[in-house]
Amino acid sequence: MFTVYVYVLDTLADWELGYVTSELNSGRFFKKGAQRVTLKTVSASKEPIKTMGGLTIAPDCLIDDMAVSETSVLLLPGATTWSDPKHSSIIKKAGEFLSTGATVCAICGATAALASFGLLNNRPHTSNGQGFLEMVAPGYKGQSFYIDQPSVADDNLITASSTGALLWAKQIIEHLGVFGADTLEVWYEYFSTGKPDRFFALMQTLPSSNEN
């Protein structure tokens, strides 16, 4: 079973998590026999946070409650509050995740937080355009590993720009292996193009409800 920890903080960018959390939590397009996924919100305190969209989220657990294993996943969303020192604990935990083979997925402002701690200095990654990380993370030294794409997967590190939420979700789902390969490709085609025929093609890739 995968345990997916979603770090929540004030001004969390709601839209950046939508594709990946909805699919991992619902399991509606999972392949037959896929590992189960549990989602837990985690934060620096038990105080509710307010998202950029004005929604209130009460964390399920604290950083110290997190279990780190190869089936652990940490999602770090964008926010305008990443510079608050209280979030350094989750970035240190992200370093522990990466070093033990657990998966870290960061998007938008969260990539700057990783960069500030040197976690992007030696691995392929992306962010909100070339020059962004230098501007917001003065200690960043990973320029030669920067890839100018909406989302970049490097084994157990998956990073994305603020416009890369859909591709980010696809790469996370692919890394976890919970969709069939054909389902994942058509799912991505449908949500990236909006073509109705891709929706019906997606339905046809799913296991029959009559299968045992």
Coordinates of N, CA and C in Angstrom, one line a residue:
M1 N 0.8 -1.2 0.0 CA 0.0 0.0 0.0 C 0.9 1.3 0.0
F2 N 0.5 2.2 -0.8 CA 1.2 3.5 -0.9 C 0.6 4.4 0.2
T3 N 1.4 5.2 0.9 CA 0.9 6.2 1.7 C 1.4 7.5 1.1
V4 N 0.4 8.4 0.7 CA 0.7 9.6 0.1 C 0.5 10.8 1.1
Y5 N 1.5 11.4 1.5 CA 1.4 12.6 2.4 C 1.3 13.9 1.6
V6 N 0.3 14.6 1.8 CA 0.1 15.9 1.1 C 0.4 17.0 2.1
Y7 N 1.5 17.7 1.9 CA 1.8 18.8 2.8 C 0.9 20.0 2.6
V8 N 0.3 20.5 3.6 CA -0.7 21.6 3.5 C -0.1 22.8 4.3
L9 N -0.2 24.0 3.6 CA 0.3 25.2 4.2 C -0.6 26.4 3.7
D10 N -0.6 27.4 4.5 CA -1.4 28.6 4.1 C -1.1 29.1 2.7
T11 N -2.0 29.5 1.9 CA -1.9 29.9 0.5 C -1.6 28.8 -0.5
L12 N -1.8 27.5 0.0 CA -1.7 26.4 -0.9 C -2.4 26.6 -2.2
A13 N -1.7 26.3 -3.3 CA -2.3 26.5 -4.7 C -3.2 25.3 -5.0
D14 N -4.5 25.5 -4.8 CA -5.5 24.4 -4.8 C -5.4 23.6 -6.1
W15 N -5.3 24.3 -7.3 CA -5.4 23.7 -8.6 C -4.2 22.8 -8.9
E16 N -3.1 23.0 -8.2 CA -1.9 22.2 -8.6 C -2.0 20.8 -8.1
L17 N -2.8 20.5 -7.1 CA -3.0 19.1 -6.6 C -4.2 18.4 -7.1
G18 N -5.1 19.1 -7.8 CA -6.4 18.5 -8.1 C -6.3 17.2 -8.9
Y19 N -5.6 17.2 -10.0 CA -5.5 16.0 -10.8 C -5.0 14.8 -10.1
V20 N -3.9 15.0 -9.4 CA -3.2 13.8 -8.8 C -3.9 13.3 -7.6
T21 N -4.4 14.2 -6.7 CA -5.0 13.7 -5.5 C -6.4 13.1 -5.8
S22 N -7.1 13.6 -6.7 CA -8.4 13.0 -7.1 C -8.3 11.6 -7.6
E23 N -7.3 11.4 -8.5 CA -7.1 10.1 -9.1 C -6.6 9.1 -8.1
L24 N -5.6 9.5 -7.3 CA -5.0 8.6 -6.3 C -6.0 8.2 -5.2
N25 N -6.8 9.2 -4.8 CA -7.8 8.9 -3.8 C -9.0 8.1 -4.3
S26 N -9.5 8.4 -5.4 CA -10.7 7.7 -5.9 C -10.4 6.4 -6.5
G27 N -9.2 6.2 -7.1 CA -8.9 4.9 -7.7 C -9.8 4.5 -8.9
R28 N -10.5 5.5 -9.4 CA -11.5 5.2 -10.4 C -10.9 4.6 -11.7
F29 N -9.7 4.9 -12.0 CA -9.1 4.4 -13.2 C -7.9 3.4 -12.9
F30 N -7.8 2.9 -11.7 CA -6.8 2.0 -11.4 C -6.9 0.7 -12.2
K31 N -5.8 0.1 -12.4 CA -5.8 -1.2 -13.1 C -6.1 -2.3 -12.1
K32 N -6.5 -3.4 -12.6 CA -6.8 -4.5 -11.7 C -5.6 -5.0 -10.9
G33 N -5.8 -5.1 -9.6 CA -4.7 -5.5 -8.8 C -3.7 -4.4 -8.4
A34 N -4.0 -3.2 -8.7 CA -3.2 -2.1 -8.3 C -3.1 -2.0 -6.8
Q35 N -1.9 -1.5 -6.3 CA -1.8 -1.3 -4.8 C -2.8 -0.2 -4.4
R36 N -3.3 -0.4 -3.2 CA -4.1 0.6 -2.6 C -3.3 1.9 -2.2
V37 N -4.0 3.0 -2.2 CA -3.3 4.3 -1.9 C -4.1 5.0 -0.8
T38 N -3.4 5.4 0.3 CA -4.0 6.2 1.3 C -3.4 7.6 1.3
L39 N -4.3 8.6 1.3 CA -3.8 10.0 1.3 C -4.0 10.5 2.7
K40 N -3.0 11.3 3.2 CA -3.0 11.9 4.5 C -2.5 13.3 4.3
T41 N -3.2 14.3 4.9 CA -2.7 15.7 4.9 C -1.8 15.8 6.1
V42 N -0.7 16.5 5.9 CA 0.3 16.7 7.0 C 0.7 18.2 7.0
S43 N 1.0 18.7 8.2 CA 1.4 20.1 8.3 C 2.4 20.3 9.4
A44 N 2.9 21.5 9.6 CA 3.8 21.8 10.7 C 3.1 21.9 12.0
S45 N 1.8 22.1 12.0 CA 1.0 22.1 13.3 C -0.4 21.5 13.0
K46 N -1.2 21.3 14.0 CA -2.5 20.8 13.8 C -3.5 21.9 13.5
E47 N -3.0 23.2 13.4 CA -3.9 24.3 13.1 C -4.4 24.2 11.6
P48 N -5.7 24.4 11.4 CA -6.2 24.4 10.0 C -5.5 25.4 9.1
I49 N -5.3 25.1 7.9 CA -4.7 26.1 6.9 C -5.8 26.6 6.0
K50 N -5.5 27.7 5.4 CA -6.4 28.3 4.4 C -5.7 28.3 3.0
T51 N -6.3 27.7 2.0 CA -5.7 27.6 0.7 C -5.9 28.9 0.0
M52 N -5.2 29.0 -1.1 CA -5.3 30.2 -2.0 C -6.7 30.5 -2.4
G53 N -7.4 29.4 -2.6 CA -8.8 29.5 -3.0 C -9.8 29.7 -1.9
G54 N -9.3 29.8 -0.7 CA -10.2 30.1 0.4 C -10.8 28.9 1.2
L55 N -10.3 27.7 0.8 CA -10.8 26.5 1.5 C -10.0 26.3 2.8
T56 N -10.6 25.7 3.7 CA -10.0 25.4 5.0 C -9.7 23.9 5.1
I57 N -8.4 23.5 5.4 CA -8.0 22.1 5.5 C -7.4 21.9 6.9
A58 N -8.0 20.9 7.6 CA -7.4 20.5 8.9 C -6.5 19.3 8.6
P59 N -5.2 19.5 9.0 CA -4.2 18.4 8.8 C -4.6 17.1 9.5
D60 N -4.3 16.0 8.9 CA -4.5 14.7 9.5 C -3.4 14.3 10.5
C61 N -2.2 14.8 10.2 CA -1.1 14.4 11.0 C 0.0 15.5 11.0
L62 N 1.0 15.3 11.8 CA 2.2 16.2 11.9 C 3.4 15.5 11.2
I63 N 4.4 16.3 11.0 CA 5.6 15.8 10.3 C 6.2 14.7 11.0
D64 N 6.3 14.7 12.3 CA 6.9 13.7 13.1 C 6.1 12.3 13.0
D65 N 4.8 12.4 12.6 CA 4.0 11.2 12.5 C 4.2 10.5 11.2
M66 N 5.0 11.0 10.3 CA 5.1 10.4 8.9 C 6.0 9.2 9.0
A67 N 5.6 8.2 8.2 CA 6.5 7.0 8.1 C 7.2 7.1 6.8
V68 N 8.5 6.8 6.8 CA 9.3 6.9 5.6 C 9.7 5.5 5.1
S69 N 9.3 5.1 3.9 CA 9.6 3.8 3.3 C 9.5 4.0 1.8
E70 N 9.9 2.9 1.1 CA 9.8 3.0 -0.4 C 8.4 3.1 -0.9
T71 N 7.4 2.9 -0.1 CA 6.0 3.1 -0.5 C 5.4 4.4 0.1
S72 N 6.3 5.3 0.5 CA 5.8 6.6 1.0 C 6.0 7.6 -0.1
V73 N 5.1 8.5 -0.2 CA 5.1 9.6 -1.2 C 4.8 10.9 -0.5
L74 N 5.6 11.9 -0.9 CA 5.4 13.3 -0.3 C 5.0 14.2 -1.5
L75 N 3.8 14.8 -1.4 CA 3.4 15.9 -2.4 C 3.6 17.2 -1.7
L76 N 4.4 18.1 -2.4 CA 4.6 19.4 -1.9 C 4.0 20.4 -2.9
P77 N 2.9 21.1 -2.6 CA 2.3 22.0 -3.5 C 2.9 23.4 -3.5
G78 N 2.5 24.2 -4.5 CA 3.0 25.6 -4.5 C 2.2 26.4 -3.4
A79 N 2.8 27.5 -3.0 CA 2.2 28.4 -2.1 C 3.1 29.6 -2.0
T80 N 2.6 30.7 -1.5 CA 3.4 31.9 -1.4 C 4.0 32.0 0.0
T81 N 3.9 31.0 0.8 CA 4.4 31.1 2.2 C 5.5 30.1 2.5
W82 N 6.1 29.6 1.4 CA 7.2 28.6 1.6 C 8.4 29.2 2.3
S83 N 8.6 30.5 2.3 CA 9.8 31.2 2.9 C 9.7 31.2 4.4
D84 N 8.5 30.9 5.0 CA 8.3 30.8 6.5 C 9.2 29.7 7.0
P85 N 10.1 30.1 8.0 CA 11.1 29.1 8.5 C 10.4 27.8 9.1
K86 N 9.1 27.9 9.4 CA 8.5 26.7 10.0 C 8.4 25.6 9.0
H87 N 8.5 25.9 7.7 CA 8.4 24.8 6.7 C 9.7 24.1 6.5
S88 N 10.8 24.5 7.1 CA 12.1 23.9 6.9 C 12.0 22.4 7.3
S89 N 11.2 22.1 8.3 CA 11.1 20.7 8.8 C 10.7 19.7 7.7
I90 N 9.7 20.2 6.9 CA 9.2 19.3 5.9 C 10.2 19.1 4.8
I91 N 11.0 20.1 4.5 CA 12.0 20.0 3.5 C 13.1 19.1 3.9
K92 N 13.5 19.1 5.2 CA 14.4 18.2 5.8 C 13.9 16.8 5.7
K93 N 12.6 16.6 5.9 CA 12.0 15.3 5.8 C 12.0 14.9 4.3
A94 N 11.8 15.8 3.4 CA 11.9 15.5 1.9 C 13.3 14.9 1.6
G95 N 14.3 15.5 2.2 CA 15.7 15.0 2.0 C 15.8 13.6 2.5
E96 N 15.2 13.3 3.6 CA 15.2 11.9 4.1 C 14.4 11.0 3.2
F97 N 13.3 11.4 2.7 CA 12.5 10.6 1.7 C 13.4 10.3 0.5
L98 N 14.1 11.3 -0.1 CA 14.9 11.0 -1.3 C 16.0 10.1 -1.0
S99 N 16.7 10.2 0.1 CA 17.8 9.4 0.4 C 17.5 7.9 0.8
T100 N 16.2 7.7 1.1 CA 15.8 6.3 1.5 C 15.0 5.6 0.4
G101 N 14.8 6.3 -0.7 CA 14.1 5.7 -1.9 C 12.6 6.0 -1.9
A102 N 12.1 6.8 -0.9 CA 10.7 7.3 -1.0 C 10.6 8.4 -2.0
T103 N 9.4 8.7 -2.4 CA 9.2 9.6 -3.5 C 8.8 11.0 -3.1
V104 N 9.4 12.0 -3.7 CA 9.1 13.4 -3.4 C 8.6 14.1 -4.7
C105 N 7.5 14.7 -4.6 CA 6.9 15.4 -5.8 C 6.6 16.8 -5.4
A106 N 7.3 17.8 -6.1 CA 7.2 19.2 -5.8 C 6.8 20.0 -7.0
I107 N 5.9 21.0 -6.8 CA 5.4 21.8 -7.9 C 5.5 23.3 -7.5
C108 N 5.8 24.1 -8.5 CA 5.8 25.6 -8.3 C 6.7 26.0 -7.2
G109 N 6.2 26.8 -6.2 CA 7.0 27.3 -5.1 C 7.7 26.3 -4.3
A110 N 7.1 25.1 -4.3 CA 7.8 24.0 -3.5 C 9.1 23.6 -4.0
T111 N 9.3 23.8 -5.4 CA 10.6 23.5 -5.9 C 11.7 24.5 -5.4
A112 N 11.2 25.7 -5.2 CA 12.2 26.7 -4.6 C 12.6 26.3 -3.2
A113 N 11.7 25.8 -2.4 CA 12.0 25.3 -1.1 C 13.0 24.2 -1.2
L114 N 12.9 23.3 -2.1 CA 13.9 22.2 -2.2 C 15.2 22.8 -2.7
A115 N 15.2 23.7 -3.6 CA 16.4 24.3 -4.1 C 17.2 25.0 -3.0
S116 N 16.4 25.7 -2.1 CA 17.1 26.4 -1.0 C 17.9 25.5 -0.1
F117 N 17.5 24.2 0.0 CA 18.2 23.3 0.8 C 19.1 22.4 0.0
G118 N 19.4 22.8 -1.2 CA 20.4 22.0 -2.0 C 19.9 20.7 -2.6
L119 N 18.6 20.4 -2.5 CA 18.1 19.1 -2.9 C 18.0 19.0 -4.4
L120 N 18.1 20.1 -5.2 CA 18.1 20.1 -6.6 C 19.4 20.3 -7.3
N121 N 20.4 20.3 -6.5 CA 21.8 20.7 -7.1 C 22.4 19.6 -7.9
N122 N 22.0 18.4 -7.8 CA 22.6 17.3 -8.5 C 21.6 16.3 -9.2
R123 N 20.4 16.8 -9.4 CA 19.4 16.0 -10.0 C 18.6 16.7 -11.1
P124 N 18.2 16.1 -12.2 CA 17.4 16.7 -13.2 C 16.1 17.2 -12.5
H125 N 15.7 18.4 -12.9 CA 14.5 19.0 -12.3 C 14.0 20.2 -13.1
T126 N 12.8 20.7 -12.8 CA 12.3 21.9 -13.4 C 11.7 22.8 -12.3
S127 N 11.2 24.0 -12.8 CA 10.6 24.9 -11.9 C 9.8 25.9 -12.8
N128 N 9.6 27.1 -12.3 CA 8.8 28.1 -13.0 C 9.6 28.9 -14.1
G129 N 10.5 28.3 -14.8 CA 11.2 29.0 -15.8 C 12.7 29.2 -15.4
Q130 N 13.6 29.2 -16.4 CA 15.0 29.4 -16.1 C 15.2 30.8 -15.5
G131 N 16.0 30.8 -14.4 CA 16.2 32.1 -13.7 C 15.4 32.2 -12.4
F132 N 14.3 31.5 -12.4 CA 13.4 31.6 -11.2 C 14.0 31.1 -9.9
L133 N 14.7 29.9 -10.0 CA 15.3 29.4 -8.8 C 16.4 30.3 -8.3
E134 N 17.2 30.8 -9.2 CA 18.3 31.7 -8.9 C 17.8 32.9 -8.1
M135 N 16.6 33.4 -8.5 CA 16.0 34.6 -8.0 C 15.5 34.4 -6.6
V136 N 14.9 33.2 -6.3 CA 14.2 33.0 -5.0 C 15.0 32.1 -4.1
A137 N 16.0 31.4 -4.6 CA 16.9 30.5 -3.8 C 18.3 30.8 -4.0
P138 N 18.9 31.8 -3.4 CA 20.3 32.2 -3.6 C 21.3 31.1 -3.6
G139 N 21.1 30.1 -2.8 CA 22.1 29.0 -2.6 C 22.0 28.0 -3.7
Y140 N 21.1 28.1 -4.6 CA 20.8 27.1 -5.7 C 22.0 27.0 -6.6
K141 N 22.5 25.7 -6.8 CA 23.6 25.4 -7.6 C 23.3 24.4 -8.7
G142 N 22.1 24.2 -9.0 CA 21.7 23.1 -9.9 C 21.4 23.5 -11.3
Q143 N 21.9 24.6 -11.8 CA 21.6 25.1 -13.1 C 21.9 24.1 -14.2
S144 N 22.9 23.3 -14.1 CA 23.3 22.4 -15.2 C 22.3 21.2 -15.2
F145 N 21.5 21.0 -14.2 CA 20.5 19.9 -14.1 C 19.1 20.4 -14.4
Y146 N 18.9 21.7 -14.7 CA 17.6 22.3 -15.0 C 17.1 21.9 -16.4
I147 N 15.9 21.4 -16.5 CA 15.3 21.1 -17.8 C 14.0 21.9 -18.0
D148 N 14.0 22.6 -19.1 CA 12.9 23.6 -19.3 C 11.7 22.8 -19.9
Q149 N 11.0 22.1 -19.0 CA 9.8 21.4 -19.3 C 8.7 21.6 -18.2
P150 N 7.5 21.4 -18.5 CA 6.4 21.6 -17.5 C 6.6 20.7 -16.3
S151 N 7.1 19.5 -16.5 CA 7.3 18.5 -15.4 C 8.4 17.6 -15.8
V152 N 9.2 17.3 -14.8 CA 10.4 16.4 -15.0 C 10.5 15.3 -13.9
A153 N 10.5 14.1 -14.4 CA 10.6 12.9 -13.5 C 12.1 12.4 -13.5
D154 N 12.7 12.3 -12.3 CA 14.0 11.7 -12.2 C 13.9 10.7 -11.1
D155 N 13.5 9.4 -11.5 CA 13.3 8.4 -10.5 C 12.3 8.8 -9.4
N156 N 12.8 8.9 -8.2 CA 11.9 9.2 -7.1 C 11.7 10.7 -6.8
L157 N 12.2 11.6 -7.7 CA 12.0 13.0 -7.6 C 11.2 13.5 -8.8
I158 N 10.1 14.1 -8.6 CA 9.3 14.6 -9.7 C 8.9 16.1 -9.4
T159 N 9.4 17.0 -10.3 CA 9.2 18.4 -10.1 C 8.4 19.0 -11.3
A160 N 7.7 20.1 -11.0 CA 6.9 20.7 -12.0 C 6.8 22.2 -11.8
S161 N 6.5 22.9 -12.9 CA 6.2 24.3 -12.9 C 4.8 24.5 -12.5
S162 N 4.4 25.8 -12.3 CA 3.0 26.1 -11.9 C 2.0 25.7 -13.0
T163 N 2.5 25.6 -14.3 CA 1.6 25.2 -15.4 C 1.7 23.7 -15.7
G164 N 2.4 22.9 -14.9 CA 2.6 21.5 -15.2 C 1.8 20.5 -14.4
A165 N 0.7 21.0 -13.8 CA 0.0 20.1 -12.9 C -0.5 18.8 -13.5
L166 N -0.9 18.8 -14.8 CA -1.5 17.6 -15.4 C -0.3 16.6 -15.7
L167 N 0.7 17.1 -16.3 CA 1.9 16.2 -16.7 C 2.5 15.7 -15.4
W168 N 2.6 16.6 -14.4 CA 3.1 16.2 -13.0 C 2.3 15.0 -12.5
A169 N 1.0 15.1 -12.6 CA 0.1 14.0 -12.1 C 0.3 12.8 -12.9
K170 N 0.5 12.9 -14.2 CA 0.7 11.7 -15.1 C 2.0 11.0 -14.7
Q171 N 3.1 11.8 -14.4 CA 4.3 11.2 -14.1 C 4.3 10.6 -12.7
I172 N 3.6 11.2 -11.8 CA 3.4 10.5 -10.4 C 2.7 9.2 -10.5
I173 N 1.6 9.2 -11.3 CA 0.8 8.0 -11.4 C 1.6 6.9 -12.1
E174 N 2.3 7.3 -13.1 CA 3.2 6.4 -13.8 C 4.2 5.8 -12.9
H175 N 4.8 6.6 -12.1 CA 5.9 6.2 -11.1 C 5.3 5.2 -10.1
L176 N 4.1 5.4 -9.7 CA 3.4 4.5 -8.7 C 2.9 3.2 -9.4
G177 N 2.7 3.3 -10.7 CA 2.2 2.1 -11.4 C 0.8 1.6 -11.2
V178 N -0.1 2.6 -10.8 CA -1.4 2.2 -10.4 C -2.4 2.2 -11.6
F179 N -2.0 2.8 -12.7 CA -2.8 2.8 -13.9 C -2.2 1.8 -14.9
G180 N -3.0 1.2 -15.7 CA -2.5 0.5 -16.9 C -1.8 1.5 -17.8
A181 N -0.8 1.1 -18.6 CA -0.1 2.0 -19.4 C -1.0 2.7 -20.5
D182 N -1.9 1.9 -21.1 CA -2.8 2.4 -22.1 C -3.8 3.4 -21.4
T183 N -4.3 3.0 -20.2 CA -5.2 3.9 -19.5 C -4.6 5.3 -19.2
L184 N -3.3 5.2 -18.8 CA -2.7 6.5 -18.4 C -2.5 7.4 -19.6
E185 N -2.1 6.8 -20.8 CA -1.9 7.6 -21.9 C -3.1 8.2 -22.4
V186 N -4.2 7.5 -22.4 CA -5.5 8.0 -22.9 C -6.1 9.0 -21.9
W187 N -5.9 8.8 -20.6 CA -6.3 9.7 -19.6 C -5.6 11.0 -19.8
Y188 N -4.3 11.0 -20.1 CA -3.6 12.3 -20.3 C -4.1 12.9 -21.6
E189 N -4.3 12.2 -22.6 CA -4.8 12.7 -23.9 C -6.2 13.4 -23.7
Y190 N -7.0 12.8 -22.9 CA -8.4 13.3 -22.7 C -8.3 14.7 -22.0
F191 N -7.6 14.7 -20.8 CA -7.6 15.9 -20.0 C -6.7 17.0 -20.7
S192 N -5.8 16.7 -21.5 CA -5.0 17.7 -22.2 C -5.6 18.2 -23.5
T193 N -6.5 17.5 -24.1 CA -7.1 17.9 -25.3 C -8.6 18.2 -25.2
G194 N -9.3 17.5 -24.3 CA -10.7 17.7 -24.1 C -11.6 17.0 -25.2
K195 N -10.9 16.2 -26.0 CA -11.7 15.6 -27.1 C -12.6 14.5 -26.6
P196 N -13.9 14.5 -26.9 CA -14.8 13.5 -26.4 C -14.4 12.1 -26.7
D197 N -13.9 11.9 -27.9 CA -13.5 10.5 -28.3 C -12.5 9.9 -27.4
R198 N -11.6 10.8 -26.8 CA -10.6 10.3 -25.9 C -11.3 9.8 -24.6
F199 N -12.4 10.4 -24.2 CA -13.1 9.9 -23.0 C -13.6 8.5 -23.2
F200 N -14.2 8.3 -24.3 CA -14.8 6.9 -24.6 C -13.6 5.9 -24.8
A201 N -12.5 6.4 -25.4 CA -11.4 5.5 -25.5 C -10.8 5.2 -24.1
L202 N -10.9 6.1 -23.2 CA -10.4 5.9 -21.8 C -11.3 4.8 -21.1
M203 N -12.6 4.9 -21.3 CA -13.5 4.0 -20.7 C -13.2 2.6 -21.2
Q204 N -12.8 2.5 -22.4 CA -12.6 1.2 -23.0 C -11.3 0.5 -22.5
T205 N -10.4 1.3 -21.9 CA -9.2 0.7 -21.4 C -9.3 0.1 -20.0
L206 N -10.5 0.4 -19.4 CA -10.7 -0.1 -18.0 C -11.1 -1.5 -17.9
P207 N -10.7 -2.2 -16.8 CA -11.1 -3.6 -16.6 C -12.7 -3.7 -16.6
S208 N -13.2 -4.7 -17.2 CA -14.6 -5.0 -17.2 C -15.1 -5.2 -15.7
S209 N -16.3 -4.6 -15.4 CA -16.8 -4.8 -14.0 C -17.2 -6.3 -13.8
N210 N -17.3 -7.1 -14.9 CA -17.6 -8.5 -14.8 C -16.4 -9.4 -14.5
E211 N -15.2 -8.8 -14.6 CA -14.0 -9.6 -14.3 C -13.9 -9.9 -12.8
N212 N -13.4 -11.1 -12.6 CA -13.2 -11.5 -11.2 C -11.9 -10.9 -10.6

